[in-house]
mmCIF file of C-alpha atoms in Angstrom:
data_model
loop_
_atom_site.group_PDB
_atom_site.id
_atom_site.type_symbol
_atom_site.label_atom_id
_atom_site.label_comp_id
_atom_site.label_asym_id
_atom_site.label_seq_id
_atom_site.Cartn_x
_atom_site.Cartn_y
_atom_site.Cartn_z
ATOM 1 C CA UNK A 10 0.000 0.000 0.000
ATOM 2 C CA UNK A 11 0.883 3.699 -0.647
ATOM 3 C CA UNK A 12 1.149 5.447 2.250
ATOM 4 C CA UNK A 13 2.338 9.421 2.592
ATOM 5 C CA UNK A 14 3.641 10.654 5.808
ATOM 6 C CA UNK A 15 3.055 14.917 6.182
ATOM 7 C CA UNK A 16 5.824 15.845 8.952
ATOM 8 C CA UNK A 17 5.234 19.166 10.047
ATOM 9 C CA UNK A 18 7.851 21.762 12.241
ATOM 10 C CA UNK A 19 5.472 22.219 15.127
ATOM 11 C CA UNK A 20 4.366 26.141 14.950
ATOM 12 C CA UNK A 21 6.160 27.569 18.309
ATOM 13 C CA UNK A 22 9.371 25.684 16.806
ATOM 14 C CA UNK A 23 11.930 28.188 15.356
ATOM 15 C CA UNK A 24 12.559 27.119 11.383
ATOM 16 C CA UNK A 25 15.702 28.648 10.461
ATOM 17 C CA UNK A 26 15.719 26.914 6.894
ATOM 18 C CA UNK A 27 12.747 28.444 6.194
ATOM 19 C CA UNK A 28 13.811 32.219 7.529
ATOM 20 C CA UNK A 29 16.685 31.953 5.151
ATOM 21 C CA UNK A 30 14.267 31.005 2.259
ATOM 22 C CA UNK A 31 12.301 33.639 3.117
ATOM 23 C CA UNK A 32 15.149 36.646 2.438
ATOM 24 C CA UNK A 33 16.306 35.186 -0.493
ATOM 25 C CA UNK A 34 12.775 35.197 -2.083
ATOM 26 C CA UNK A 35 12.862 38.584 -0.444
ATOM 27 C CA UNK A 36 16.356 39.376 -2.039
ATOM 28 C CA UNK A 37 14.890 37.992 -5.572
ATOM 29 C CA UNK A 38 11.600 40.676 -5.363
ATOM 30 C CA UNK A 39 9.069 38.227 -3.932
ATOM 31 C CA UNK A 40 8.373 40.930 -1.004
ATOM 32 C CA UNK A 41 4.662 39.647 -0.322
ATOM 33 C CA UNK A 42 6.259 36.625 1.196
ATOM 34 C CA UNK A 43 5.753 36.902 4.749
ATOM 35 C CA UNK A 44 6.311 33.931 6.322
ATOM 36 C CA UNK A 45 8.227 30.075 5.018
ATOM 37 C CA UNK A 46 7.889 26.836 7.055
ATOM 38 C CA UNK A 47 10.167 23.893 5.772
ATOM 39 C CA UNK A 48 8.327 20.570 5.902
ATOM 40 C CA UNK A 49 8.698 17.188 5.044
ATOM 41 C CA UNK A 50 7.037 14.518 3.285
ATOM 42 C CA UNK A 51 7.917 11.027 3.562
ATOM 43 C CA UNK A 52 5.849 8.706 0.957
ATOM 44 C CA UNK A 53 6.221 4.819 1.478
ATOM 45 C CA UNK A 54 5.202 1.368 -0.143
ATOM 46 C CA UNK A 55 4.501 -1.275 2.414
ATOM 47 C CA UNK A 56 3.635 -4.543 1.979
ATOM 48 C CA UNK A 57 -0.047 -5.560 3.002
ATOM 49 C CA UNK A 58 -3.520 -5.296 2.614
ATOM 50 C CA UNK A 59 -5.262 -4.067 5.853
ATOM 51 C CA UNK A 60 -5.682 -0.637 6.086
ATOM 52 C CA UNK A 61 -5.693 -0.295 9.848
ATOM 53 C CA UNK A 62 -2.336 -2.587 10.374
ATOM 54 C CA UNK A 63 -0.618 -0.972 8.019
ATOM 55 C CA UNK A 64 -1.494 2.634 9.490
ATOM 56 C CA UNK A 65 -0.506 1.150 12.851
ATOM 57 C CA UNK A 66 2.746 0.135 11.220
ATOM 58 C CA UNK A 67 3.373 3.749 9.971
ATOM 59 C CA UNK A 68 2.952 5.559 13.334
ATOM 60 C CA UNK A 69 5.188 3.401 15.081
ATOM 61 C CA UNK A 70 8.195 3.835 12.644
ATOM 62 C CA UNK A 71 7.284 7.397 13.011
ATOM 63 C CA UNK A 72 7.422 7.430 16.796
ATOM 64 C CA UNK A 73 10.876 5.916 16.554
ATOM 65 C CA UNK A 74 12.823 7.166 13.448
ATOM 66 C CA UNK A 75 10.868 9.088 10.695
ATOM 67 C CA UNK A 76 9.518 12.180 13.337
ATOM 68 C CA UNK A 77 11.309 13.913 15.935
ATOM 69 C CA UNK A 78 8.554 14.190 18.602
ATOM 70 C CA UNK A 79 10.408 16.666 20.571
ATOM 71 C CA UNK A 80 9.727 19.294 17.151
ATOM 72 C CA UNK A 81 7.555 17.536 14.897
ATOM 73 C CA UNK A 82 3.846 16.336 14.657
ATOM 74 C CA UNK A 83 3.252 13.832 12.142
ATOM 75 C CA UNK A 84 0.270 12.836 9.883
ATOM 76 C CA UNK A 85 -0.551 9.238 8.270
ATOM 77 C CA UNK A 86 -2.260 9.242 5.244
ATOM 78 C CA UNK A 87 -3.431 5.762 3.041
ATOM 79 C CA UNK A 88 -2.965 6.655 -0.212
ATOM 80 C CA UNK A 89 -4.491 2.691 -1.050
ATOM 81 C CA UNK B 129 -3.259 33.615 2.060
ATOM 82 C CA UNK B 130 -1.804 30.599 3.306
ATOM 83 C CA UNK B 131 -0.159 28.395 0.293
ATOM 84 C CA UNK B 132 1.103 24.985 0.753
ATOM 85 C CA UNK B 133 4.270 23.632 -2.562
ATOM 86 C CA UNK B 134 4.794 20.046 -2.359
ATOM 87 C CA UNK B 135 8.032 19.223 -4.238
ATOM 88 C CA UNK B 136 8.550 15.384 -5.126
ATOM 89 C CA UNK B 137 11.598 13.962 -6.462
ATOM 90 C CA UNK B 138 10.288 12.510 -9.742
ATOM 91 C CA UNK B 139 10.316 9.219 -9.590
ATOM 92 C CA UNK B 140 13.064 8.301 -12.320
ATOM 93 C CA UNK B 141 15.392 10.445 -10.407
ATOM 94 C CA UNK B 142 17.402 7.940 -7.344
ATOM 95 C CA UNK B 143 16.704 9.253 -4.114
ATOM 96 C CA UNK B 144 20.056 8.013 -1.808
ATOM 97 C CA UNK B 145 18.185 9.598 1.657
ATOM 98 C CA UNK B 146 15.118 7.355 1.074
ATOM 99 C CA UNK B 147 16.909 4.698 0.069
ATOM 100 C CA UNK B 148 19.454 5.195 3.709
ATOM 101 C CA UNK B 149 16.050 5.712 5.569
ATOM 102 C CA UNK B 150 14.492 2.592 4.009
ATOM 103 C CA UNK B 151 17.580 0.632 5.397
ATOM 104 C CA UNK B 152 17.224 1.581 8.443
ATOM 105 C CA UNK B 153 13.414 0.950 8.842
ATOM 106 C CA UNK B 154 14.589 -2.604 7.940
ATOM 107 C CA UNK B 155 17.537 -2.674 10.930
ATOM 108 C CA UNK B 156 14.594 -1.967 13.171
ATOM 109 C CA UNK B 157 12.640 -4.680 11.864
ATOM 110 C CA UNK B 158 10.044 -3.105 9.596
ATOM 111 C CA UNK B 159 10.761 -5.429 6.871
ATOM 112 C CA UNK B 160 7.675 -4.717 5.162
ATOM 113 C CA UNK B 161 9.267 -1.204 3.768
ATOM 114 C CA UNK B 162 9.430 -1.645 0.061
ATOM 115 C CA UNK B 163 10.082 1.952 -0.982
ATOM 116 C CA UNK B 164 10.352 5.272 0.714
ATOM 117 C CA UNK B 165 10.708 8.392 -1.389
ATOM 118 C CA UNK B 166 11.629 12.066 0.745
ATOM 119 C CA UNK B 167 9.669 14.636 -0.537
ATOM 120 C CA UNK B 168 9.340 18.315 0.329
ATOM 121 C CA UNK B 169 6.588 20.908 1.559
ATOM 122 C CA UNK B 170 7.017 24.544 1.805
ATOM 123 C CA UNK B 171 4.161 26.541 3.905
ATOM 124 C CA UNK B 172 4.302 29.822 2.709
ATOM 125 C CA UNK B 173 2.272 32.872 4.103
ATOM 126 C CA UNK B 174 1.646 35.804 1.027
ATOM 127 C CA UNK B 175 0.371 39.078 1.057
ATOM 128 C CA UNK B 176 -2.648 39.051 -1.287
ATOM 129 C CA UNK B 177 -6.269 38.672 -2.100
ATOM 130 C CA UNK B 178 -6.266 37.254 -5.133
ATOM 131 C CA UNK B 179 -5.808 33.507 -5.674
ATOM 132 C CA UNK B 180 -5.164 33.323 -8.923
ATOM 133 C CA UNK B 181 -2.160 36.252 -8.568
ATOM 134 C CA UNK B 182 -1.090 34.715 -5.703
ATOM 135 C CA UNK B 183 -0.877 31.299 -7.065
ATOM 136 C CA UNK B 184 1.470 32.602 -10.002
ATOM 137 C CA UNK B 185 3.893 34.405 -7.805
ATOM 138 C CA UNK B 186 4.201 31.117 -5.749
ATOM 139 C CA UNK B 187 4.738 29.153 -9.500
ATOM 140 C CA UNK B 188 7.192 31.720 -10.195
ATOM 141 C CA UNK B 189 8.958 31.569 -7.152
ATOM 142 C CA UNK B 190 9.000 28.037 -7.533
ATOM 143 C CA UNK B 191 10.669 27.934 -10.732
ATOM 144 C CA UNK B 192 13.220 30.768 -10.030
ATOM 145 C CA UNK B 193 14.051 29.008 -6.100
ATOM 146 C CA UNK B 194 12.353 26.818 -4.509
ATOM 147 C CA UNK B 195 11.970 24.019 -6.333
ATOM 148 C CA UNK B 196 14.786 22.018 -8.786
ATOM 149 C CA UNK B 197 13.291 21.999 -12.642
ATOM 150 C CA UNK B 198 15.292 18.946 -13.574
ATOM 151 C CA UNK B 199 14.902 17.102 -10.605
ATOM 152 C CA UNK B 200 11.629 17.804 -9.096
ATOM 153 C CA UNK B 201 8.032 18.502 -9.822
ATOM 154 C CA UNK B 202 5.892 20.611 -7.790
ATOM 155 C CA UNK B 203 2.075 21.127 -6.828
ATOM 156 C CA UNK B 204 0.626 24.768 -5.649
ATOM 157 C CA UNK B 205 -2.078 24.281 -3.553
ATOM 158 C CA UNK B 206 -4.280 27.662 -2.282
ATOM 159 C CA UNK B 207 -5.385 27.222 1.443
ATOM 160 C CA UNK B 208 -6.681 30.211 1.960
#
């Protein structure tokens, strides 16, 4: 199954990846730009056919090595 | 208006990060990882009313920064 994991910089975490983005679409004339948050997406195949087990699957290689739970929320998605 | 980019590695292209994270799903014993593919998402906040001229600012600032041309494809998506 296709499965995409949305990790997110939680919103009272500093990004400063995205502040840097920010000034050089500043620097380039984009000046309506006034905020950049870097994210990550994490899409996966795994192997089986129930829905649920597989989601369960997901979360728990999220909880211990695709997120940073300290920083990061994380969102599971079935893609089927 | 709030405007979410996701940037995916097209799939021809090798992607060495996913294939290191894929490895190390295995290692922990998630054997059932056949393929995992990093991907990007830039959440951008833009001055502006209009989503149509606010979509092609963020295409333009796509192709000019943050995305790669060769490399990458990339989806703007208007949140409001």
């Amino acid at each position: 199954m296709k499965v995409r994991v949305t990790i997110d910089r939680r919103s009272e975490i500093a990004d400063p990846e995205g502040h840097t983005v920010m000034r050089a679409l500043h620097d380039l004339g984009f000046e309506d730009v006034q905020e950049v948050r870097m994210n990550r997406v994490i899409d996966l195949e795994i192997a089986g056919d129930d829905p649920g087990e597989v989601r369960r699957r997901v979360v728990e290689m999220c909880e211990k090595l695709l997120a940073n739970p300290v920083l990061e929320d994380f969102e599971v998605e079935i893609l089927g």
